[in-house]
Every structure is written in C-alpha cells, then in structure tokens.
PDB file of C-alpha atoms in Angstrom:
ATOM      1  CA  MET O   1      93.281 113.641 179.400  1.00 33.00           C
ATOM      2  CA  LEU O   2      94.423 117.229 179.281  1.00 34.00           C
ATOM      3  CA  ALA O   3      93.396 119.444 182.179  1.00 36.00           C
ATOM      4  CA  SER O   4      95.280 122.572 181.179  1.00 37.00           C
ATOM      5  CA  CYS O   5      97.902 123.509 178.642  1.00 35.00           C
ATOM      6  CA  SER O   6      99.593 126.595 177.283  1.00 35.00           C
ATOM      7  CA  LEU O   7      99.713 127.522 173.639  1.00 31.00           C
ATOM      8  CA  PHE O   8     102.806 129.695 173.944  1.00 32.00           C
ATOM      9  CA  ALA O   9     104.772 127.301 171.749  1.00 33.00           C
ATOM     10  CA  TYR O  10     102.354 126.360 169.021  1.00 32.00           C
ATOM     11  CA  ALA O  11     103.852 124.528 166.050  1.00 33.00           C
ATOM     12  CA  SER O  12     102.709 124.642 162.436  1.00 35.00           C
ATOM     13  CA  SER O  13      99.273 123.252 161.711  1.00 35.00           C
ATOM     14  CA  ALA O  14     100.788 120.230 160.022  1.00 33.00           C
ATOM     15  CA  ALA O  15     102.584 119.196 163.213  1.00 40.00           C
ATOM     16  CA  ALA O  16     100.082 120.346 165.838  1.00 46.00           C
ATOM     17  CA  LEU O  17      97.988 117.904 167.830  1.00 51.00           C
ATOM     18  CA  THR O  18      94.194 118.186 167.658  1.00 58.00           C
ATOM     19  CA  VAL O  19      92.683 118.730 171.103  1.00 58.00           C
ATOM     20  CA  TYR O  20      88.966 118.236 171.813  1.00 57.00           C
ATOM     21  CA  LYS O  21      86.900 120.205 174.326  1.00 57.00           C
ATOM     22  CA  TYR O  22      84.099 118.572 176.310  1.00 58.00           C
ATOM     23  CA  VAL O  23      81.456 120.154 178.548  1.00 59.00           C
ATOM     24  CA  ASP O  24      79.541 117.640 180.673  1.00 59.00           C
ATOM     25  CA  LYS O  25      75.997 118.016 182.045  1.00 60.00           C
ATOM     26  CA  ASN O  26      77.370 119.756 185.138  1.00 54.00           C
ATOM     27  CA  GLY O  27      79.238 122.329 183.077  1.00 51.00           C
ATOM     28  CA  VAL O  28      82.672 120.879 183.804  1.00 48.00           C
ATOM     29  CA  VAL O  29      85.107 121.480 180.939  1.00 47.00           C
ATOM     30  CA  THR O  30      87.800 118.927 180.080  1.00 54.00           C
ATOM     31  CA  TYR O  31      90.204 118.515 177.155  1.00 52.00           C
ATOM     32  CA  SER O  32      91.490 115.386 175.448  1.00 57.00           C
ATOM     33  CA  ASP O  33      93.326 114.250 172.346  1.00 61.00           C
ATOM     34  CA  GLU O  34      90.577 111.645 171.808  1.00 66.00           C
ATOM     35  CA  ALA O  35      87.471 112.522 169.790  1.00 71.00           C
ATOM     36  CA  ALA O  36      84.016 111.623 171.093  1.00 69.00           C
ATOM     37  CA  PRO O  37      80.402 112.533 170.275  1.00 73.00           C
ATOM     38  CA  GLY O  38      79.606 116.106 171.262  1.00 70.00           C
ATOM     39  CA  ALA O  39      83.223 117.231 171.501  1.00 67.00           C
ATOM     40  CA  GLU O  40      84.418 120.454 169.901  1.00 65.00           C
ATOM     41  CA  VAL O  41      87.872 120.968 168.432  1.00 61.00           C
ATOM     42  CA  PHE O  42      89.865 123.426 170.520  1.00 53.00           C
ATOM     43  CA  GLN O  43      91.458 125.849 168.063  1.00 51.00           C
ATOM     44  CA  PHE O  44      95.167 126.494 168.590  1.00 46.00           C
ATOM     45  CA  ARG O  45      96.430 129.846 167.411  1.00 46.00           C
ATOM     46  CA  ASP O  46      99.892 131.064 166.563  1.00 40.00           C
ATOM     47  CA  ARG O  47     102.693 131.215 169.088  1.00 47.00           C
ATOM     48  CA  MET O  48     103.138 134.094 171.530  1.00 53.00           C
ATOM     49  CA  VAL O  49     103.235 137.478 169.821  1.00 57.00           C
ATOM     50  CA  GLU O  50     105.714 139.778 171.520  1.00 67.00           C
ATOM     51  CA  ARG O  51     106.561 142.444 168.975  1.00 74.00           C
ATOM     52  CA  ILE O  52     109.531 144.666 169.748  1.00 81.00           C
ATOM     53  CA  ASP O  53     109.855 146.435 166.396  1.00 81.00           C
ATOM     54  CA  SER O  54     108.003 149.480 167.771  1.00 87.00           C
ATOM     55  CA  GLN O  55     110.697 149.794 170.453  1.00 94.00           C
ATOM     56  CA  VAL O  56     113.741 148.903 168.332  1.00 96.00           C
ATOM     57  CA  LYS O  57     113.661 151.338 165.444  1.00 96.00           C
ATOM     58  CA  LEU O  58     115.749 151.887 162.345  1.00 97.00           C
ATOM     59  CA  SER O  59     115.915 155.472 161.091  1.00 97.00           C
ATOM     60  CA  THR O  60     117.819 157.229 158.314  1.00 97.00           C
ATOM     61  CA  GLN O  61     119.613 160.534 158.816  1.00 97.00           C
ATOM     62  CA  LYS O  62     120.140 162.263 155.473  1.00 96.00           C
ATOM     63  CA  HIS O  63     123.008 164.744 155.068  1.00 95.00           C
ATOM     64  CA  GLU O  64     125.224 166.182 152.364  1.00 93.00           C
ATOM     65  CA  ALA O  65     127.625 163.234 152.411  1.00 94.00           C
ATOM     66  CA  GLY O  66     124.925 160.570 152.184  1.00 97.00           C
ATOM     67  CA  HIS O  67     122.747 158.594 154.565  1.00 98.00           C
ATOM     68  CA  THR O  68     123.500 157.406 158.105  1.00 98.00           C
ATOM     69  CA  LEU O  69     121.453 154.464 159.396  1.00 98.00           C
ATOM     70  CA  ILE O  70     120.684 154.643 163.117  1.00 98.00           C
ATOM     71  CA  VAL O  71     119.193 151.958 165.363  1.00 98.00           C
ATOM     72  CA  ASP O  72     117.460 153.031 168.578  1.00 98.00           C
ATOM     73  CA  ASN O  73     116.788 150.446 171.317  1.00 97.00           C
ATOM     74  CA  GLN O  74     114.096 151.776 173.658  1.00 97.00           C
ATOM     75  CA  LEU O  75     113.758 148.540 175.614  1.00 97.00           C
ATOM     76  CA  HIS O  76     115.027 147.924 179.145  1.00 97.00           C
ATOM     77  CA  ALA O  77     117.073 144.989 177.843  1.00 97.00           C
ATOM     78  CA  PRO O  78     119.887 144.418 175.352  1.00 98.00           C
ATOM     79  CA  VAL O  79     118.800 143.578 171.828  1.00 97.00           C
ATOM     80  CA  GLN O  80     120.735 141.742 169.131  1.00 97.00           C
ATOM     81  CA  ILE O  81     120.238 143.291 165.705  1.00 97.00           C
ATOM     82  CA  GLU O  82     121.061 142.214 162.179  1.00 97.00           C
ATOM     83  CA  LEU O  83     120.985 144.802 159.376  1.00 97.00           C
ATOM     84  CA  SER O  84     121.135 143.774 155.720  1.00 97.00           C
ATOM     85  CA  LEU O  85     120.844 145.813 152.522  1.00 97.00           C
ATOM     86  CA  SER O  86     119.471 144.705 149.159  1.00 97.00           C
ATOM     87  CA  ALA O  87     118.480 146.190 145.795  1.00 97.00           C
ATOM     88  CA  LEU O  88     121.547 148.451 145.845  1.00 97.00           C
ATOM     89  CA  ALA O  89     121.921 151.164 143.190  1.00 97.00           C
ATOM     90  CA  ASN O  90     124.521 153.934 143.186  1.00 98.00           C
ATOM     91  CA  VAL O  91     125.596 153.046 146.733  1.00 97.00           C
ATOM     92  CA  SER O  92     129.089 152.927 148.223  1.00 97.00           C
ATOM     93  CA  GLY O  93     129.919 151.887 151.761  1.00 96.00           C
ATOM     94  CA  ALA O  94     127.479 148.971 151.841  1.00 96.00           C
ATOM     95  CA  PRO O  95     128.798 145.882 153.658  1.00 95.00           C
ATOM     96  CA  ASP O  96     129.224 142.599 151.799  1.00 93.00           C
ATOM     97  CA  LYS O  97     127.191 140.746 154.428  1.00 95.00           C
ATOM     98  CA  ALA O  98     124.698 141.570 157.144  1.00 96.00           C
ATOM     99  CA  LEU O  99     125.922 143.612 160.119  1.00 96.00           C
ATOM    100  CA  ASN O 100     125.359 142.039 163.535  1.00 97.00           C
ATOM    101  CA  TRP O 101     125.460 144.018 166.777  1.00 97.00           C
ATOM    102  CA  VAL O 102     124.193 143.955 170.367  1.00 98.00           C
ATOM    103  CA  LEU O 103     122.686 147.222 171.602  1.00 97.00           C
ATOM    104  CA  PRO O 104     122.648 147.851 175.373  1.00 97.00           C
ATOM    105  CA  PRO O 105     119.315 148.758 177.000  1.00 97.00           C
ATOM    106  CA  ARG O 106     117.968 152.222 176.208  1.00 97.00           C
ATOM    107  CA  SER O 107     120.693 153.086 173.710  1.00 98.00           C
ATOM    108  CA  LYS O 108     121.179 153.962 170.058  1.00 96.00           C
ATOM    109  CA  ILE O 109     123.991 153.470 167.558  1.00 96.00           C
ATOM    110  CA  ARG O 110     125.023 154.996 164.238  1.00 96.00           C
ATOM    111  CA  LEU O 111     125.422 151.667 162.523  1.00 95.00           C
ATOM    112  CA  LEU O 112     126.330 152.541 158.954  1.00 95.00           C
ATOM    113  CA  THR O 113     126.934 155.503 156.610  1.00 97.00           C
ATOM    114  CA  LEU O 114     126.258 155.189 152.887  1.00 98.00           C
ATOM    115  CA  ALA O 115     127.378 157.560 150.135  1.00 98.00           C
ATOM    116  CA  PRO O 116     126.403 157.827 146.459  1.00 97.00           C
ATOM    117  CA  LYS O 117     128.901 156.657 143.875  1.00 97.00           C
ATOM    118  CA  ASP O 118     127.624 159.426 141.614  1.00 97.00           C
ATOM    119  CA  ALA O 119     126.651 162.482 143.651  1.00 94.00           C
ATOM    120  CA  SER O 120     124.368 163.720 140.886  1.00 94.00           C
ATOM    121  CA  GLN O 121     122.182 160.599 141.093  1.00 95.00           C
ATOM    122  CA  PRO O 122     120.019 159.312 143.976  1.00 95.00           C
ATOM    123  CA  MET O 123     120.925 156.246 146.011  1.00 97.00           C
ATOM    124  CA  ARG O 124     118.544 153.303 146.141  1.00 97.00           C
ATOM    125  CA  TYR O 125     118.599 150.432 148.625  1.00 97.00           C
ATOM    126  CA  LYS O 126     116.273 148.357 150.790  1.00 97.00           C
ATOM    127  CA  PRO O 127     117.299 147.969 154.455  1.00 97.00           C
ATOM    128  CA  ARG O 128     116.056 145.051 156.530  1.00 96.00           C
ATOM    129  CA  LEU O 129     116.426 145.016 160.305  1.00 96.00           C
ATOM    130  CA  LYS O 130     116.009 141.787 162.277  1.00 96.00           C
ATOM    131  CA  THR O 131     115.949 141.801 166.073  1.00 96.00           C
ATOM    132  CA  ALA O 132     116.168 139.331 168.953  1.00 96.00           C
ATOM    133  CA  LEU O 133     115.730 140.183 172.610  1.00 96.00           C
ATOM    134  CA  GLY O 134     118.735 139.556 174.855  1.00 97.00           C
ATOM    135  CA  ASP O 135     122.508 139.205 174.587  1.00 98.00           C
ATOM    136  CA  PRO O 136     123.641 135.843 173.168  1.00 97.00           C
ATOM    137  CA  ARG O 137     127.182 136.347 174.515  1.00 97.00           C
ATOM    138  CA  LEU O 138     126.020 135.800 178.109  1.00 97.00           C
ATOM    139  CA  LEU O 139     125.958 132.237 179.416  1.00 95.00           C
ATOM    140  CA  PRO O 140     123.332 130.942 181.868  1.00 96.00           C
ATOM    141  CA  LYS O 141     124.406 130.260 185.444  1.00 96.00           C
ATOM    142  CA  ARG O 142     123.134 127.265 187.377  1.00 94.00           C
ATOM    143  CA  PHE O 143     120.050 128.292 189.317  1.00 96.00           C
ATOM    144  CA  ALA O 144     117.257 126.410 191.092  1.00 95.00           C
ATOM    145  CA  TYR O 145     114.044 128.418 190.713  1.00 96.00           C
ATOM    146  CA  PRO O 146     111.772 128.696 193.754  1.00 96.00           C
ATOM    147  CA  LEU O 147     108.120 128.071 192.938  1.00 96.00           C
ATOM    148  CA  PRO O 148     106.807 131.356 191.505  1.00 97.00           C
ATOM    149  CA  TRP O 149     103.480 131.518 193.339  1.00 96.00           C
ATOM    150  CA  GLN O 150     101.927 131.709 196.778  1.00 95.00           C
ATOM    151  CA  GLY O 151      99.616 128.995 198.069  1.00 93.00           C
ATOM    152  CA  GLY O 152      99.037 125.511 196.812  1.00 90.00           C
ATOM    153  CA  PRO O 153     100.043 122.788 196.543  1.00 92.00           C
ATOM    154  CA  PHE O 154      99.200 122.792 192.845  1.00 92.00           C
ATOM    155  CA  ARG O 155      99.542 120.282 190.022  1.00 87.00           C
ATOM    156  CA  LEU O 156     101.832 120.204 186.991  1.00 86.00           C
ATOM    157  CA  THR O 157      99.588 119.637 183.974  1.00 81.00           C
ATOM    158  CA  GLN O 158     102.194 119.797 181.207  1.00 58.00           C
ATOM    159  CA  GLY O 159     105.967 119.772 181.426  1.00 48.00           C
ATOM    160  CA  ALA O 160     108.963 119.908 179.133  1.00 48.00           C
ATOM    161  CA  ASN O 161     108.450 118.507 175.629  1.00 46.00           C
ATOM    162  CA  GLY O 162     104.724 118.174 176.243  1.00 45.00           C
ATOM    163  CA  LYS O 163     102.854 116.826 173.235  1.00 50.00           C
ATOM    164  CA  TYR O 164     100.029 119.387 173.374  1.00 49.00           C
ATOM    165  CA  SER O 165     101.970 122.623 172.984  1.00 50.00           C
ATOM    166  CA  HIS O 166     105.493 122.415 174.439  1.00 47.00           C
ATOM    167  CA  PHE O 167     107.253 121.128 171.350  1.00 49.00           C
ATOM    168  CA  THR O 168     108.833 124.129 169.630  1.00 64.00           C
ATOM    169  CA  ALA O 169     111.948 126.087 170.461  1.00 65.00           C
ATOM    170  CA  LYS O 170     110.308 128.934 172.386  1.00 73.00           C
ATOM    171  CA  GLY O 171     108.422 126.725 174.825  1.00 63.00           C
ATOM    172  CA  ARG O 172     109.999 123.273 174.745  1.00 81.00           C
ATOM    173  CA  TYR O 173     111.012 123.361 178.423  1.00 87.00           C
ATOM    174  CA  ALA O 174     108.010 125.306 179.762  1.00 88.00           C
ATOM    175  CA  MET O 175     105.895 124.211 182.716  1.00 88.00           C
ATOM    176  CA  ASP O 176     102.095 124.547 183.026  1.00 88.00           C
ATOM    177  CA  ILE O 177     100.758 124.550 186.581  1.00 91.00           C
ATOM    178  CA  ALA O 178      96.995 124.462 187.170  1.00 90.00           C
ATOM    179  CA  MET O 179      95.864 126.913 189.862  1.00 93.00           C
ATOM    180  CA  PRO O 180      92.798 129.011 190.701  1.00 94.00           C
ATOM    181  CA  VAL O 181      92.393 132.390 189.029  1.00 95.00           C
ATOM    182  CA  GLY O 182      93.755 135.098 191.329  1.00 96.00           C
ATOM    183  CA  THR O 183      96.645 133.098 192.793  1.00 97.00           C
ATOM    184  CA  PRO O 184      99.528 135.504 193.618  1.00 97.00           C
ATOM    185  CA  ILE O 185     102.387 135.086 191.133  1.00 97.00           C
ATOM    186  CA  VAL O 186     105.820 136.114 192.418  1.00 97.00           C
ATOM    187  CA  ALA O 187     109.249 136.535 190.882  1.00 98.00           C
ATOM    188  CA  ALA O 188     111.179 133.273 191.008  1.00 97.00           C
ATOM    189  CA  ARG O 189     114.391 135.213 190.420  1.00 97.00           C
ATOM    190  CA  GLY O 190     115.418 138.847 190.665  1.00 98.00           C
ATOM    191  CA  GLY O 191     115.911 141.012 187.608  1.00 98.00           C
ATOM    192  CA  VAL O 192     114.515 143.788 185.442  1.00 98.00           C
ATOM    193  CA  VAL O 193     111.001 143.752 184.028  1.00 98.00           C
ATOM    194  CA  VAL O 194     111.377 143.916 180.248  1.00 97.00           C
ATOM    195  CA  LYS O 195     107.869 143.439 178.840  1.00 95.00           C
ATOM    196  CA  THR O 196     104.346 143.263 180.246  1.00 95.00           C
ATOM    197  CA  GLU O 197     100.784 142.882 178.995  1.00 94.00           C
ATOM    198  CA  ASN O 198      97.967 143.693 181.419  1.00 95.00           C
ATOM    199  CA  GLN O 199      94.773 144.582 179.538  1.00 91.00           C
ATOM    200  CA  GLN O 200      93.783 141.392 177.754  1.00 87.00           C
ATOM    201  CA  SER O 201      90.518 139.714 178.738  1.00 84.00           C
ATOM    202  CA  GLY O 202      89.510 136.179 177.818  1.00 76.00           C
ATOM    203  CA  ARG O 203      91.032 134.780 174.646  1.00 72.00           C
ATOM    204  CA  GLY O 204      91.912 138.303 173.463  1.00 64.00           C
ATOM    205  CA  ASN O 205      94.249 138.896 170.539  1.00 67.00           C
ATOM    206  CA  ASN O 206      97.477 137.526 172.026  1.00 73.00           C
ATOM    207  CA  PRO O 207      97.782 133.753 172.619  1.00 75.00           C
ATOM    208  CA  SER O 208      99.947 134.374 175.697  1.00 79.00           C
ATOM    209  CA  GLY O 209      97.292 136.493 177.399  1.00 88.00           C
ATOM    210  CA  ASN O 210      98.627 138.896 179.992  1.00 93.00           C
ATOM    211  CA  TYR O 211     102.253 138.268 180.902  1.00 95.00           C
ATOM    212  CA  VAL O 212     105.438 139.519 182.586  1.00 97.00           C
ATOM    213  CA  ARG O 213     108.964 139.004 181.231  1.00 97.00           C
ATOM    214  CA  VAL O 214     111.919 139.432 183.620  1.00 98.00           C
ATOM    215  CA  LEU O 215     115.566 139.677 182.501  1.00 98.00           C
ATOM    216  CA  HIS O 216     118.178 138.156 184.849  1.00 98.00           C
ATOM    217  CA  GLU O 217     121.822 139.153 185.246  1.00 97.00           C
ATOM    218  CA  ASP O 218     123.092 136.133 183.281  1.00 97.00           C
ATOM    219  CA  GLY O 219     121.025 137.035 180.220  1.00 98.00           C
ATOM    220  CA  THR O 220     118.279 134.491 180.821  1.00 98.00           C
ATOM    221  CA  MET O 221     114.654 135.599 181.010  1.00 97.00           C
ATOM    222  CA  SER O 222     111.734 134.140 182.941  1.00 97.00           C
ATOM    223  CA  VAL O 223     108.248 134.612 181.505  1.00 96.00           C
ATOM    224  CA  TYR O 224     104.935 134.289 183.366  1.00 97.00           C
ATOM    225  CA  LEU O 225     101.900 133.863 181.063  1.00 94.00           C
ATOM    226  CA  HIS O 226      98.070 133.777 181.064  1.00 92.00           C
ATOM    227  CA  LEU O 227      97.804 136.258 183.964  1.00 95.00           C
ATOM    228  CA  MET O 228      94.592 137.855 185.212  1.00 96.00           C
ATOM    229  CA  ARG O 229      93.577 141.088 183.522  1.00 95.00           C
ATOM    230  CA  GLY O 230      94.579 144.208 185.454  1.00 97.00           C
ATOM    231  CA  SER O 231      96.611 142.238 187.988  1.00 98.00           C
ATOM    232  CA  VAL O 232     100.138 143.021 186.759  1.00 98.00           C
ATOM    233  CA  ALA O 233     101.719 145.017 189.595  1.00 98.00           C
ATOM    234  CA  VAL O 234     105.095 145.878 188.017  1.00 98.00           C
ATOM    235  CA  MET O 235     106.241 148.214 185.241  1.00 97.00           C
ATOM    236  CA  GLU O 236     108.697 147.831 182.396  1.00 97.00           C
ATOM    237  CA  GLY O 237     112.128 148.945 183.572  1.00 97.00           C
ATOM    238  CA  GLN O 238     111.391 148.128 187.212  1.00 98.00           C
ATOM    239  CA  ARG O 239     113.887 146.011 189.136  1.00 98.00           C
ATOM    240  CA  VAL O 240     112.215 143.212 191.101  1.00 98.00           C
ATOM    241  CA  LYS O 241     113.486 140.922 193.850  1.00 97.00           C
ATOM    242  CA  ARG O 242     112.910 137.214 194.255  1.00 96.00           C
ATOM    243  CA  GLY O 243     109.561 136.653 195.947  1.00 96.00           C
ATOM    244  CA  GLN O 244     108.121 140.039 194.934  1.00 97.00           C
ATOM    245  CA  GLN O 245     104.562 139.848 193.622  1.00 97.00           C
ATOM    246  CA  LEU O 246     104.304 140.343 189.875  1.00 98.00           C
ATOM    247  CA  ALA O 247     100.636 139.657 189.191  1.00 98.00           C
ATOM    248  CA  ARG O 248      97.868 137.127 189.774  1.00 98.00           C
ATOM    249  CA  SER O 249      97.256 133.984 187.780  1.00 96.00           C
ATOM    250  CA  GLY O 250      94.460 133.906 185.243  1.00 95.00           C
ATOM    251  CA  ASN O 251      92.999 132.185 182.218  1.00 90.00           C
ATOM    252  CA  THR O 252      93.718 134.714 179.457  1.00 89.00           C
ATOM    253  CA  GLY O 253      94.959 134.149 175.936  1.00 83.00           C
ATOM    254  CA  ASN O 254      94.864 130.754 174.264  1.00 75.00           C
ATOM    255  CA  SER O 255      94.560 128.855 177.521  1.00 75.00           C
ATOM    256  CA  THR O 256      92.501 125.727 178.105  1.00 72.00           C
ATOM    257  CA  GLY O 257      91.929 126.481 181.781  1.00 80.00           C
ATOM    258  CA  PRO O 258      93.190 128.528 184.735  1.00 90.00           C
ATOM    259  CA  HIS O 259      96.938 128.001 185.019  1.00 90.00           C
ATOM    260  CA  LEU O 260     100.386 129.571 185.019  1.00 94.00           C
ATOM    261  CA  HIS O 261     102.713 128.958 182.083  1.00 92.00           C
ATOM    262  CA  PHE O 262     106.283 129.473 183.290  1.00 95.00           C
ATOM    263  CA  VAL O 263     109.273 129.327 180.967  1.00 94.00           C
ATOM    264  CA  VAL O 264     112.950 130.334 181.041  1.00 96.00           C
ATOM    265  CA  GLN O 265     114.460 131.598 177.792  1.00 96.00           C
ATOM    266  CA  ARG O 266     117.644 133.101 176.375  1.00 96.00           C
ATOM    267  CA  ASN O 267     118.912 134.523 173.098  1.00 97.00           C
ATOM    268  CA  VAL O 268     120.831 131.716 171.401  1.00 96.00           C
ATOM    269  CA  GLY O 269     121.859 133.899 168.431  1.00 96.00           C
ATOM    270  CA  MET O 270     119.158 135.948 166.675  1.00 95.00           C
ATOM    271  CA  ALA O 271     116.539 133.686 168.234  1.00 94.00           C
ATOM    272  CA  VAL O 272     114.931 133.508 171.670  1.00 93.00           C
ATOM    273  CA  GLU O 273     114.495 129.909 172.814  1.00 93.00           C
ATOM    274  CA  SER O 274     113.473 128.125 176.002  1.00 92.00           C
ATOM    275  CA  ILE O 275     116.172 126.392 178.009  1.00 93.00           C
ATOM    276  CA  PRO O 276     116.036 123.622 180.628  1.00 93.00           C
ATOM    277  CA  PHE O 277     115.609 124.713 184.240  1.00 94.00           C
ATOM    278  CA  ASP O 278     114.862 123.142 187.609  1.00 92.00           C
ATOM    279  CA  PHE O 279     112.515 124.182 190.383  1.00 94.00           C
ATOM    280  CA  SER O 280     114.115 124.098 193.829  1.00 94.00           C
ATOM    281  CA  GLN O 281     111.361 121.779 195.112  1.00 93.00           C
ATOM    282  CA  PRO O 282     108.531 119.618 193.762  1.00 92.00           C
ATOM    283  CA  VAL O 283     105.720 121.520 192.052  1.00 89.00           C
ATOM    284  CA  ASN O 284     103.079 119.822 194.187  1.00 88.00           C
ATOM    285  CA  SER O 285     104.508 121.195 197.459  1.00 88.00           C
ATOM    286  CA  LEU O 286     104.055 124.486 199.283  1.00 86.00           C
ATOM    287  CA  PRO O 287     106.474 127.214 198.109  1.00 88.00           C
ATOM    288  CA  ASN O 288     109.581 127.672 200.231  1.00 74.00           C
ATOM    289  CA  PHE O 289     111.408 130.885 199.450  1.00 66.00           C
ATOM    290  CA  ALA O 290     114.204 130.074 201.854  1.00 57.00           C
ATOM    291  CA  VAL O 291     115.521 127.678 199.204  1.00 47.00           C
ATOM    292  CA  GLY O 292     117.851 129.127 196.567  1.00 43.00           C
ATOM    293  CA  GLY O 293     117.358 132.442 194.834  1.00 43.00           C
ATOM    294  CA  ASP O 294     119.043 135.784 194.407  1.00 50.00           C
TER     295      ASP O 294
END
C-alpha cells in the first residue's frame, strides 16, 4: 500500500504505474496499486515544472555591422546554455555547431556576432537557446545530509527508484518522508537559495507544489517540495546555513498526502538529474544536527 508519494519525477503515461485512491467510511484516505470496488484512479501529472527561460534571456542587439546575440542570466546560480542557429540565409559568422557556455550567476555575455554576406539584403536565421541550471564542470563532494526537518521521528514512504514516481532521471534518488502539515523544514546543507515557490494551494498548477531549491558550493542542489502555502521563509539569492528554517511541510502540488519530497540534483551536461545521497542518520530517528554538515 502507498501512504504517500511524490510526483516530481513522473514518467510518460506508457510507463507510469496506475495508483488507486480509497476513502473509507471514517474518511481515511489510502493509496494502492491494486484496484478495488469504489476506488478512484489518482491522476499523475507531468514532472516538476521549473521554468527558467524568463530569467535566462536571449536578446539581439542590431547595429551597422550586423547582429550581436546576448544571453543574460538573471538567476542566482550558474546556467549552462546551448545556442544553435538554423534556417540561415545571407549570414556569415554562424558557427558550424551549437555553442555551449556556462554563465556565472547574475551575468550576461555577448555570445555571437553575425554579419550579412550581402549588406544590401537582410539576414535571416532562427536562434534556439537551451538552458540547464548549474555548472556541469563541478564534481560532487562526499556529504552526509542531516535530516532536513525538526521533530519526528517520521517514516520513509518512498525511497530511491520507487515504483510509484521515483523512476526518472530528475527524481530517481529522491526520498519521500510522511510528516504532519506544518512541520519545520530546515536546510540540510548550506548554500544559496536559487528558486522558490510559495503561493500554491492544494493541487495548484505545479506538480511540485511550493518548494525551495538550494545550490551548494560543489554544484549540487537540494530541493524541498510540497511545502505549505505561505510558509517559505527565505528569498532567492539568500545564503542559508545548515539547520536554518526554510519553510514548513505541506501537501501541495501532485501529492498523495502530507509529506516532504527531498532530492539532491546536479547538472550532468545540459540536463539536471538526481544523484545518490545519504542521510547522516536513519530517517525514523530524531534529527541530530551535530552530525555532519557545513
């Protein structure tokens, strides 16, 4: 039986597992992969939506010599970019293959200048910018994560490679821990807050619900999902210390019950994926912030 699971790493509908929702005569809700009379299918939605294209922008500066393409990274984290051009007409200076670059936080770069082959005719081209959060050149350091909450002990309801939702690259090594709504969630590791969501109620329009993403010095990122609406206590760009309160746990987004979805990720090369990690102590024990940490 499934008590709680996160849908952060939903796979395609062809590969996803059907989960059934039951409500008994006392109003208790449970979930299972086994169908029974009166059960409703719990609808999985797409994986976590964390758009950064509004904060990593491609612009074109036109001048007498041609066009200069500029990329502006407004995020508080490095971003890997890949720029490709297609449908070229009357263009010189275009690269033979896509340009790949890593922009530091809060920076911009003049990436490419194009000129017309015939100055009397217009240039035509279609630029395409792909982005991935983080710097793939950084390698993770060994780190044992203290339990990122206060109180407990609580129960692990789905771990790495879980069959309900932890089976795609972004969430393969995630942990789901069932806990009451309002449980204080704290930073398991120090770093810079990169992205937050704080205003989603209930299922909302983002499967991850409210969340906090923290970038660590080795390029890894810890993400805390399904948080309570209005509880996020940190801002993007803020530096946080291990043990500092980030928010309170909730049941927002595509969540089957009150729980924290915790995952560690890194950019593996134009893709953000989850990576294996260890807690410094068993999940079903009281947090001990004297163990490990930075």
